[in-house]
């Protein structure tokens, strides 16, 4: 293990994971909701459809030894507030973090934890200072909104929706006329490539494309 | 043999090359090793033939005389790699098990091979301080494995191998200090030693003079007749035992195992009182199964019953007064109850599987004791991890969890990939989920008793 990592790194990456979840629709569950504590770097989050436990450890060995305790904690919490018949009971996640590289001896056990499907899904985040940042993003991706996608407000009609889409694409610098033609072709169930070809030919000849 | 009883490290083992001959360690004897080295060294003209080519110290003297006091040429022709990875024979495994059980305090090895410490790796045990040289002496513990003459892990020039080093250079060095420290136990057993080692005989004499009547030395010697070493140690009559290393350690293991089982037996009334168990279970037949697996097998069985931390797979046997002894006795009682409920003799494997014969076949039951778990749910998870390899066959297994809090209702599914009511296994999802039961509930429920037996 890199001696410079350990407690500081564990707390830093725990904080990063919590911040990533709190930046979305997840809300942190008050510690008073649970009567059990599994260490200083432990937190629970909830949104409309899922419950997420986050637990950070100083080392991979501690993670391997300790995750059943963390899972038991999360399972107990879910069981006290959510009925087995509620779909949310099936949507539990346990994020396990250790700021250390996995060595060969530990690899099988880490993979086994990731593939362990008892009670809740396990997301394991490990690595050194550089790798763990990326690892954190990848591991939390099932819980976070897709990056680079702007959310559209709900619309009452298709026309409103396509108007929004046209505006969004225009914001990205695509030629407005081409966007309009493509959307018309799409709504008429016509080939998109033919629409692009017609647009290019018209532009070359200086003529208008019939809509 | 009285020294092989559970106690407070009353025994020190001093082992020599003779201990590493027996299968599967298979190292050459000291004489053979010297003769092989002598042959190579004379063929390559490194040295002239010596008067006694079967004495390694004399061969070393010749090499040093011909090489400006350096002995590397001798080390180069010794089987260093084989010495490093030497596989422990049953004697070494038992010695390690006795050290883990704190019957043996320290083991002093005069060998360069590492079979003795490799035994701890084979068992999956830690907690022993290995002393290769002076750098390790500062952190010496009550339990040590001391390479008094160096080991194959050290550079060749650090080996104690020439006559000067063996006969006198050790005086007032760390070797003398450590020898005095670890040999001051009520009983010292010497095994596998060919010729008297001055450091040992001198140290034993000093300790005996300082503590008259409080220490006893024994010599294990395969050949009949009083040996030179016995004379050098001034052994009392009857203190030289004629048997091989593994044979002697087997006898020690039998005595220690018997003592452990006696302690378990003495604890059963407490278990029955606590559990309210009234089943007229015959624990003696379970003891017989354990006796057949031997001391090391019993240690592996205990390991299967608990969640060991990494590098500590082989657990020390608890002694009277420790709560762990009650937990172990409880599991013995339960296995005996399985036999009562099934009406058939069960068999216990050191992997932890209890085979329970039934009218329709054999049920496989494994026990898991988890007093450290925060609740049954955690104990259940750890038990399933511990026995995950058993659940890979279609016949499945029943895990019985003991010594945790009682189970509570749980909302998340047992497996997020499987509906709770799915019963038939398939290739994609794997075999049926393992059944996990709470031991006290089994004792209280005829339905659950029928499930396990």
XYZ file of C-alpha atoms in Angstrom:
664
model
C 0.000 0.000 0.000
C 1.084 3.536 -0.676
C 1.691 4.882 2.835
C 0.646 8.362 1.820
C -2.890 7.123 1.239
C -4.928 5.547 4.036
C -7.200 7.596 6.318
C -6.878 10.889 4.456
C -7.547 9.332 1.067
C -10.389 7.191 2.430
C -12.133 10.243 3.865
C -11.494 12.257 0.691
C -12.968 9.643 -1.621
C -15.836 8.993 0.768
C -16.585 12.717 0.634
C -16.317 12.697 -3.174
C -18.769 9.816 -3.463
C -21.217 11.522 -1.102
C -20.926 14.794 -3.038
C -21.558 13.012 -6.353
C -24.744 11.465 -5.003
C -25.927 14.642 -3.295
C -25.488 16.581 -6.544
C -28.339 14.543 -8.032
C -31.738 13.577 -6.660
C -30.293 11.553 -3.790
C -30.826 12.815 -0.252
C -28.630 11.769 2.652
C -30.446 9.722 5.283
C -30.062 11.225 8.737
C -27.733 9.182 10.969
C -30.508 9.195 13.572
C -32.514 6.875 11.301
C -30.140 4.066 12.134
C -28.887 2.850 15.474
C -25.770 1.276 14.015
C -22.550 2.855 12.872
C -20.018 0.989 10.771
C -17.175 3.469 11.002
C -16.481 7.126 10.307
C -16.898 6.855 6.553
C -20.396 5.482 6.328
C -23.524 7.125 4.920
C -26.857 6.202 3.389
C -28.666 7.964 0.535
C -32.130 7.600 -0.910
C -34.058 8.744 -3.958
C -37.497 7.865 -5.269
C -36.525 4.385 -6.391
C -33.406 3.225 -4.545
C -31.390 3.198 -1.339
C -27.598 3.541 -1.491
C -25.132 2.775 1.278
C -21.623 4.231 0.989
C -18.788 2.790 3.056
C -15.087 3.679 2.760
C -12.172 1.693 4.167
C -8.488 2.483 4.562
C -7.363 -0.713 2.834
C -8.541 -3.443 0.471
C -8.140 -6.024 3.234
C -10.446 -4.016 5.479
C -12.969 -3.803 2.650
C -12.840 -7.566 2.067
C -13.248 -8.246 5.774
C -15.791 -5.546 6.473
C -18.304 -5.463 3.623
C -20.667 -8.082 5.133
C -21.045 -5.794 8.169
C -21.827 -2.819 5.920
C -24.331 -4.890 3.930
C -25.971 -6.087 7.127
C -26.291 -2.459 8.236
C -27.891 -1.398 4.944
C -30.174 -4.444 4.850
C -31.332 -3.730 8.397
C -32.067 -0.101 7.548
C -34.038 -0.977 4.401
C -35.955 -3.680 6.257
C -37.052 -1.301 8.985
C -38.621 1.211 6.600
C -39.512 -0.635 3.400
C -41.797 -3.636 2.920
C -40.459 -6.679 1.010
C -43.223 -6.174 -1.589
C -42.041 -2.613 -2.374
C -39.908 -2.526 -5.577
C -37.500 -0.288 -3.686
C -36.527 -3.265 -1.524
C -34.986 -4.752 -4.706
C -33.093 -1.589 -5.553
C -30.440 -1.410 -2.861
C -26.837 -0.492 -3.657
C -23.733 -0.722 -1.519
C -20.807 1.448 -2.649
C -17.556 0.110 -1.161
C -14.472 2.347 -1.405
C -10.810 1.650 -0.611
C -8.030 3.986 -1.826
C -5.567 1.224 -2.560
C -4.588 -0.826 -5.580
C -5.938 -4.384 -5.646
C -3.079 -6.873 -5.636
C -3.135 -10.292 -7.261
C -4.034 -12.103 -4.041
C -7.036 -9.853 -3.483
C -8.363 -9.764 -7.032
C -10.524 -12.900 -6.846
C -12.195 -11.702 -3.670
C -12.872 -8.230 -5.052
C -14.398 -9.706 -8.215
C -16.489 -12.060 -6.068
C -17.828 -9.080 -4.094
C -18.748 -7.259 -7.316
C -20.607 -10.328 -8.575
C -22.227 -11.080 -5.222
C -25.959 -10.513 -5.723
C -27.195 -11.260 -2.217
C -29.592 -8.634 -0.813
C -28.152 -5.574 -2.648
C -25.914 -4.763 -5.594
C -22.283 -4.064 -4.698
C -20.286 -1.314 -6.439
C -16.574 -1.519 -5.555
C -14.271 1.495 -5.974
C -10.544 0.917 -5.548
C -7.330 2.397 -6.890
C -4.566 4.868 -6.302
C -4.931 8.655 -6.233
C -5.336 8.981 -9.984
C -7.165 5.771 -10.759
C -9.740 6.090 -7.999
C -11.182 9.336 -9.392
C -12.011 7.580 -12.623
C -12.984 4.437 -10.769
C -15.414 6.449 -8.644
C -17.107 7.900 -11.713
C -17.409 4.469 -13.339
C -18.613 2.738 -10.190
C -21.248 5.336 -9.405
C -22.461 5.592 -13.009
C -25.442 3.231 -12.440
C -26.649 5.659 -9.771
C -25.992 8.984 -11.514
C -27.687 10.672 -14.505
C -26.044 10.051 -17.885
C -23.334 12.656 -18.363
C -23.651 15.200 -21.212
C -27.390 14.667 -21.542
C -29.594 17.669 -20.878
C -32.926 16.920 -19.364
C -36.021 18.055 -21.311
C -39.119 19.208 -19.487
C -42.243 17.120 -19.946
C -44.372 18.436 -22.875
C -48.033 18.101 -23.581
C -47.661 17.559 -27.326
C -45.259 16.064 -29.841
C -44.941 19.446 -31.551
C -43.688 21.056 -28.345
C -41.270 18.196 -27.807
C -39.799 18.409 -31.333
C -39.530 22.190 -31.011
C -37.432 21.646 -27.864
C -35.255 19.101 -29.653
C -34.756 21.488 -32.574
C -33.643 24.182 -30.184
C -31.227 21.905 -28.344
C -29.569 20.719 -31.545
C -29.362 24.293 -32.783
C -27.540 25.180 -29.542
C -24.910 22.615 -30.499
C -24.137 24.517 -33.703
C -25.938 22.272 -36.210
C -27.407 24.111 -39.207
C -31.063 24.949 -38.303
C -32.433 24.115 -41.758
C -30.785 20.695 -41.748
C -32.151 20.003 -38.262
C -35.653 20.916 -39.350
C -35.426 18.672 -42.436
C -34.141 15.738 -40.401
C -36.899 16.064 -37.807
C -39.536 16.216 -40.560
C -38.048 13.113 -42.188
C -37.948 11.333 -38.835
C -41.583 12.154 -38.042
C -42.640 10.995 -41.535
C -40.691 7.785 -41.081
C -38.501 8.621 -44.093
C -34.786 7.806 -44.544
C -32.584 10.394 -42.769
C -29.725 9.993 -45.254
C -32.042 10.922 -48.161
C -32.986 14.117 -46.323
C -29.315 15.009 -45.813
C -28.542 14.248 -49.476
C -31.437 16.428 -50.678
C -30.265 19.235 -48.426
C -26.689 19.066 -49.728
C -27.839 18.955 -53.407
C -30.151 21.941 -52.867
C -27.427 23.900 -51.156
C -25.111 23.196 -54.084
C -27.729 24.212 -56.678
C -28.974 27.158 -54.660
C -32.546 25.796 -54.689
C -35.021 25.219 -51.865
C -35.712 21.717 -50.605
C -39.417 20.850 -50.684
C -40.808 19.983 -47.255
C 4.136 -36.557 26.848
C 2.799 -34.548 29.762
C 4.450 -31.532 28.149
C 2.158 -31.967 25.140
C -0.857 -30.914 27.188
C -2.496 -27.523 26.654
C -0.520 -25.141 28.767
C 1.515 -22.039 28.733
C 4.296 -22.750 26.270
C 6.097 -25.176 28.534
C 7.841 -26.969 25.697
C 10.697 -25.951 23.396
C 11.534 -27.983 20.312
C 15.089 -28.074 19.010
C 15.207 -29.614 15.558
C 17.977 -30.709 13.245
C 18.503 -32.095 9.764
C 17.040 -35.486 10.705
C 13.577 -33.899 10.949
C 13.652 -32.847 7.299
C 14.398 -36.284 5.857
C 10.926 -37.791 6.146
C 8.459 -37.479 3.246
C 7.395 -35.115 1.787
C 10.167 -32.775 2.990
C 12.740 -35.186 1.594
C 15.882 -33.184 2.310
C 19.178 -35.118 2.466
C 20.643 -35.860 5.895
C 23.485 -33.618 7.112
C 26.023 -36.312 6.155
C 24.546 -36.851 2.683
C 24.356 -33.098 2.083
C 28.024 -32.721 3.046
C 29.082 -35.648 0.883
C 27.208 -34.337 -2.182
C 28.744 -30.890 -1.723
C 32.204 -32.385 -1.165
C 31.935 -34.382 -4.398
C 31.014 -31.290 -6.453
C 33.678 -29.133 -4.828
C 36.481 -31.655 -5.316
C 35.421 -32.413 -8.916
C 35.592 -28.706 -9.742
C 38.901 -28.459 -7.803
C 37.557 -25.805 -5.458
C 38.954 -27.862 -2.555
C 41.137 -30.912 -1.995
C 39.456 -33.984 -0.509
C 38.906 -33.663 3.268
C 39.339 -36.401 5.861
C 35.635 -36.605 6.776
C 33.559 -35.569 3.741
C 30.297 -36.337 5.619
C 30.924 -33.525 8.117
C 29.542 -30.303 6.588
C 31.526 -28.094 8.986
C 34.803 -29.724 7.880
C 33.869 -29.215 4.208
C 33.052 -25.581 5.044
C 36.441 -25.173 6.752
C 38.183 -26.461 3.614
C 36.209 -24.084 1.379
C 36.989 -21.098 3.614
C 40.668 -22.025 3.757
C 40.822 -22.123 -0.038
C 38.778 -18.941 -0.585
C 40.208 -16.278 1.721
C 37.763 -17.078 4.507
C 34.659 -16.975 2.286
C 32.180 -19.871 2.188
C 30.056 -18.795 -0.811
C 31.498 -21.571 -2.996
C 30.007 -24.150 -0.616
C 26.611 -22.436 -0.452
C 26.548 -22.335 -4.263
C 26.573 -26.145 -4.483
C 23.863 -26.662 -1.840
C 20.208 -27.097 -2.954
C 19.170 -23.596 -1.818
C 15.896 -23.429 -3.774
C 14.802 -26.831 -2.473
C 15.657 -25.669 1.054
C 13.543 -22.541 0.649
C 10.408 -24.256 -0.663
C 10.824 -27.465 1.382
C 7.398 -28.996 1.963
C 6.647 -29.710 5.637
C 6.163 -33.321 6.696
C 3.510 -34.311 9.238
C 5.965 -33.740 12.090
C 6.443 -30.115 11.080
C 2.698 -29.568 10.630
C 2.010 -30.958 14.097
C 4.841 -28.872 15.578
C 3.286 -25.757 14.023
C -0.171 -26.740 15.301
C 1.255 -27.254 18.808
C 2.914 -23.870 18.654
C -0.375 -22.232 17.571
C -2.089 -24.002 20.494
C 0.633 -22.513 22.724
C 1.901 -25.870 23.902
C 5.244 -25.204 22.236
C 6.694 -21.802 23.014
C 9.564 -21.673 20.565
C 11.087 -23.916 17.973
C 14.843 -23.688 17.495
C 16.006 -24.974 14.138
C 19.584 -25.868 13.319
C 18.498 -26.493 9.726
C 18.985 -24.165 6.809
C 15.849 -25.473 5.058
C 12.571 -23.683 5.725
C 10.182 -26.640 6.013
C 9.496 -25.706 9.644
C 8.175 -22.225 8.879
C 6.557 -23.339 5.634
C 4.308 -25.485 7.866
C 2.727 -22.291 9.221
C 1.947 -21.182 5.655
C 0.408 -24.568 4.834
C -1.860 -24.305 7.880
C -2.627 -20.649 7.173
C -1.409 -19.470 10.548
C 0.410 -16.387 11.722
C 1.479 -14.809 14.982
C 4.852 -16.530 15.196
C 8.054 -14.484 15.123
C 10.588 -15.911 12.691
C 14.183 -15.145 13.654
C 16.633 -15.574 10.775
C 19.360 -13.386 12.186
C 20.263 -10.555 14.521
C 17.982 -8.104 12.710
C 14.950 -10.066 13.955
C 16.001 -10.405 17.584
C 14.681 -7.009 18.703
C 11.086 -8.044 18.011
C 11.276 -11.484 19.573
C 7.982 -12.720 21.098
C 6.886 -15.425 23.503
C 6.442 -17.634 20.423
C 9.300 -17.828 17.973
C 10.784 -19.934 15.249
C 14.529 -19.375 15.515
C 17.012 -20.333 12.809
C 20.000 -20.530 15.139
C 22.516 -21.254 12.361
C 20.916 -19.020 9.721
C 18.559 -20.083 6.968
C 18.289 -20.441 3.224
C 16.688 -16.995 3.252
C 20.017 -15.398 4.250
C 23.111 -14.643 2.143
C 25.538 -17.562 2.233
C 28.214 -15.747 4.233
C 25.704 -15.337 7.108
C 25.262 -19.085 7.557
C 26.839 -20.649 10.641
C 28.474 -23.602 9.009
C 32.237 -23.816 9.755
C 33.727 -25.393 12.893
C 34.873 -22.056 14.344
C 31.370 -20.653 14.055
C 29.817 -23.785 15.514
C 32.288 -24.304 18.335
C 32.971 -20.904 19.785
C 32.158 -17.852 17.714
C 28.592 -17.827 19.113
C 29.784 -16.971 22.616
C 28.407 -13.598 23.751
C 26.505 -13.120 20.495
C 22.748 -12.819 19.865
C 22.693 -16.584 19.302
C 23.734 -17.314 22.865
C 21.269 -14.770 24.251
C 18.364 -16.150 22.211
C 19.304 -19.749 23.020
C 19.252 -18.977 26.739
C 15.934 -17.180 26.367
C 14.025 -19.855 24.462
C 15.597 -22.917 26.069
C 14.521 -21.816 29.551
C 11.292 -23.828 29.550
C 10.318 -26.771 31.737
C 10.820 -29.229 28.890
C 13.187 -29.121 25.922
C 12.951 -31.805 23.238
C 15.867 -32.307 20.830
C 15.053 -34.124 17.596
C 16.826 -34.927 14.358
C 20.238 -33.829 15.627
C 23.270 -35.791 14.487
C 26.282 -34.465 16.346
C 26.375 -32.401 19.547
C 26.064 -28.674 18.929
C 28.283 -26.809 21.402
C 25.968 -23.805 21.649
C 23.051 -26.003 22.669
C 24.832 -28.335 25.046
C 26.578 -25.430 26.751
C 23.359 -23.423 27.071
C 21.365 -26.369 28.408
C 24.098 -27.040 30.996
C 24.040 -23.432 32.154
C 20.242 -23.380 32.449
C 20.226 -26.701 34.275
C 22.842 -25.394 36.726
C 20.918 -22.170 37.288
C 17.518 -23.884 37.660
C 18.261 -27.260 39.226
C 15.390 -29.744 39.014
C 13.153 -27.331 37.099
C 13.997 -28.287 33.561
C 14.091 -31.565 31.714
C 15.647 -32.420 28.360
C 14.658 -35.253 26.051
C 16.330 -36.534 22.920
C 14.449 -38.143 20.067
C 16.777 -40.557 18.300
C 15.687 -43.084 15.648
C 18.642 -45.411 16.264
C 18.753 -47.462 19.469
C 21.661 -47.037 21.872
C 22.804 -43.967 23.765
C 23.978 -41.258 21.395
C 26.910 -38.849 21.681
C 24.405 -36.032 21.937
C 22.759 -37.696 24.957
C 26.159 -37.852 26.642
C 26.962 -34.248 25.763
C 23.606 -33.162 27.228
C 24.192 -35.415 30.261
C 20.681 -36.771 29.755
C 19.064 -38.779 32.524
C 18.369 -42.408 31.795
C 15.077 -42.815 29.989
C 15.228 -39.348 28.491
C 16.435 -40.625 25.125
C 13.400 -41.891 23.195
C 13.932 -44.256 20.294
C 11.585 -43.156 17.500
C 11.463 -41.058 14.351
C 10.548 -37.354 14.201
C 7.107 -37.802 12.649
C 6.327 -40.782 14.868
C 7.177 -38.752 17.976
C 5.130 -35.765 16.834
C 2.191 -38.077 16.004
C 2.270 -39.261 19.612
C 2.368 -35.686 20.891
C -0.556 -34.799 18.607
C -2.602 -37.714 19.937
C -2.024 -36.589 23.527
C -2.855 -32.953 22.769
C -5.952 -33.843 20.738
C -7.150 -36.066 23.574
C -6.677 -33.183 26.017
C -8.592 -30.772 23.757
C -11.503 -33.193 23.407
C -11.524 -33.806 27.147
C -11.843 -30.054 27.694
C -14.716 -29.964 25.184
C -16.384 -32.888 26.945
C -16.047 -31.175 30.320
C -17.809 -28.116 28.877
C -20.835 -29.993 27.463
C -22.911 -29.751 30.685
C -22.653 -25.931 30.459
C -23.797 -26.041 26.819
C -26.753 -28.289 27.622
C -27.763 -26.056 30.504
C -27.580 -22.900 28.390
C -29.353 -24.402 25.372
C -31.926 -26.357 27.331
C -30.947 -29.281 25.133
C -32.437 -32.533 26.279
C -31.621 -34.716 23.277
C -29.796 -37.782 24.479
C -27.000 -37.225 22.010
C -23.864 -39.355 22.045
C -20.990 -36.942 21.523
C -18.437 -39.744 21.840
C -19.065 -40.873 18.255
C -18.375 -37.305 17.060
C -15.157 -37.327 19.083
C -14.219 -40.554 17.273
C -14.646 -38.814 13.888
C -12.402 -36.005 15.072
C -9.780 -38.394 16.451
C -9.590 -39.970 12.994
C -8.816 -36.612 11.368
C -6.013 -35.945 13.888
C -4.826 -32.736 15.552
C -4.198 -30.825 12.310
C -7.465 -32.024 10.749
C -9.333 -30.922 13.885
C -7.726 -27.494 13.546
C -8.952 -27.300 9.944
C -12.424 -28.337 11.097
C -12.437 -25.504 13.658
C -11.239 -23.134 10.939
C -14.253 -24.110 8.807
C -16.534 -23.264 11.727
C -15.412 -19.689 12.042
C -14.596 -16.660 9.970
C -10.846 -16.337 10.169
C -9.086 -13.160 9.189
C -6.653 -13.191 6.292
C -3.475 -15.086 7.150
C -5.044 -16.538 10.312
C -6.911 -19.520 8.940
C -5.830 -21.992 11.606
C -7.350 -21.054 14.968
C -5.836 -21.734 18.358
C -7.870 -24.177 20.448
C -9.440 -22.365 23.394
C -8.639 -23.522 26.926
C -11.037 -23.861 29.880
C -12.391 -20.508 30.962
C -12.384 -19.036 27.453
C -15.837 -18.489 25.861
C -14.614 -20.054 22.632
C -14.553 -23.446 24.298
C -18.291 -23.260 25.011
C -18.925 -22.351 21.344
C -16.929 -25.358 20.151
C -18.669 -27.671 22.633
C -22.025 -26.351 21.388
C -21.184 -27.403 17.821
C -20.086 -30.877 18.963
C -23.388 -31.166 20.820
C -25.312 -30.127 17.699
C -23.540 -32.671 15.478
C -24.430 -35.352 18.011
C -28.037 -34.128 17.921
C -28.034 -34.435 14.107
C -27.162 -38.075 14.624
C -30.003 -38.489 17.105
C -32.551 -36.822 14.809
C -31.496 -38.820 11.741
C -31.126 -42.106 13.605
C -27.983 -42.770 11.557
C -24.267 -42.269 12.138
C -23.067 -38.983 10.699
C -19.564 -38.448 9.364
C -17.587 -35.259 9.883
C -15.020 -34.052 7.332
C -12.225 -31.631 8.210
C -13.643 -29.336 5.477
C -16.563 -28.803 7.861
C -19.134 -30.890 6.017
C -21.283 -33.127 8.200
C -22.769 -35.892 6.055
C -26.159 -36.874 7.446
C -27.573 -40.113 5.965
C -31.326 -40.029 5.323
C -33.821 -42.346 3.668
C -33.497 -40.406 0.399
C -29.751 -39.853 0.359
C -27.169 -37.858 2.252
C -27.714 -34.312 3.423
C -24.691 -32.026 3.690
C -24.744 -29.728 6.675
C -22.057 -27.203 7.565
C -21.845 -25.256 10.799
C -20.773 -21.669 11.175
C -20.084 -19.930 14.456
C -20.028 -16.152 14.357
C -20.072 -14.540 17.799
C -18.424 -11.385 16.415
C -21.143 -10.699 13.832
C -23.421 -7.770 14.609
C -26.531 -9.752 13.699
C -27.758 -12.927 12.020
C -27.821 -11.214 8.623
C -24.075 -10.515 8.788
C -23.381 -14.023 10.095
C -25.477 -15.443 7.236
C -23.501 -13.451 4.636
C -20.173 -14.525 6.128
C -21.298 -18.160 6.361
C -22.329 -18.170 2.693
C -18.978 -16.657 1.707
C -17.096 -19.159 3.827
C -18.891 -22.070 2.262
C -19.499 -20.668 -1.228
C -17.460 -23.447 -2.830
C -19.799 -26.055 -1.334
C -22.843 -24.432 -2.913
C -21.581 -24.892 -6.462
C -22.857 -28.441 -6.771
C -26.475 -29.162 -7.628
C -27.086 -31.104 -4.420
C -26.755 -27.952 -2.340
C -25.891 -27.607 1.283
C -27.551 -26.530 4.508
C -25.659 -23.968 6.577
C -26.493 -23.769 10.267
C -25.420 -20.502 11.898
C -24.652 -20.509 15.611
C -23.764 -17.892 18.207
C -25.263 -14.801 16.592
C -28.358 -12.741 17.397
C -31.627 -14.337 16.187
C -32.703 -13.565 12.597
C -35.152 -10.734 11.883
C -37.477 -10.099 8.920
C -35.492 -8.798 5.951
C -36.960 -6.812 3.039
C -34.208 -6.987 0.366
C -34.294 -10.267 -1.580
C -31.946 -13.121 -0.752
C -30.620 -12.695 -4.298
C -31.413 -9.709 -6.520
C -31.180 -11.945 -9.617
C -33.634 -14.546 -8.401
C -37.288 -14.462 -7.405
C -37.842 -15.739 -3.883
C -40.156 -18.516 -5.037
C -37.946 -19.828 -7.834
C -37.002 -23.303 -6.811
C -35.492 -25.200 -9.715
C -31.853 -24.485 -10.524
C -30.581 -23.747 -13.990
C -27.214 -23.196 -15.640
C -27.460 -19.410 -15.839
C -28.515 -18.743 -12.290
C -26.554 -21.609 -10.771
C -27.704 -24.083 -8.145
C -30.463 -23.597 -5.613
C -29.749 -20.995 -2.974
C -28.125 -22.491 0.057
C -30.492 -22.919 2.973
C -29.309 -21.008 6.029
C -30.791 -21.858 9.436
C -30.302 -20.529 12.954
C -29.021 -23.266 15.252
C -31.248 -22.578 18.299
C -34.325 -22.565 16.036
C -33.380 -26.018 14.703
C -33.163 -27.347 18.245
C -36.650 -25.975 18.937
C -38.392 -27.064 15.717
C -39.153 -30.617 14.611
C -39.813 -29.275 11.093
C -36.325 -27.786 10.900
C -34.834 -30.941 12.409
C -36.437 -32.897 9.561
C -34.908 -30.405 7.130
C -31.369 -31.035 8.351
C -31.580 -34.728 9.236
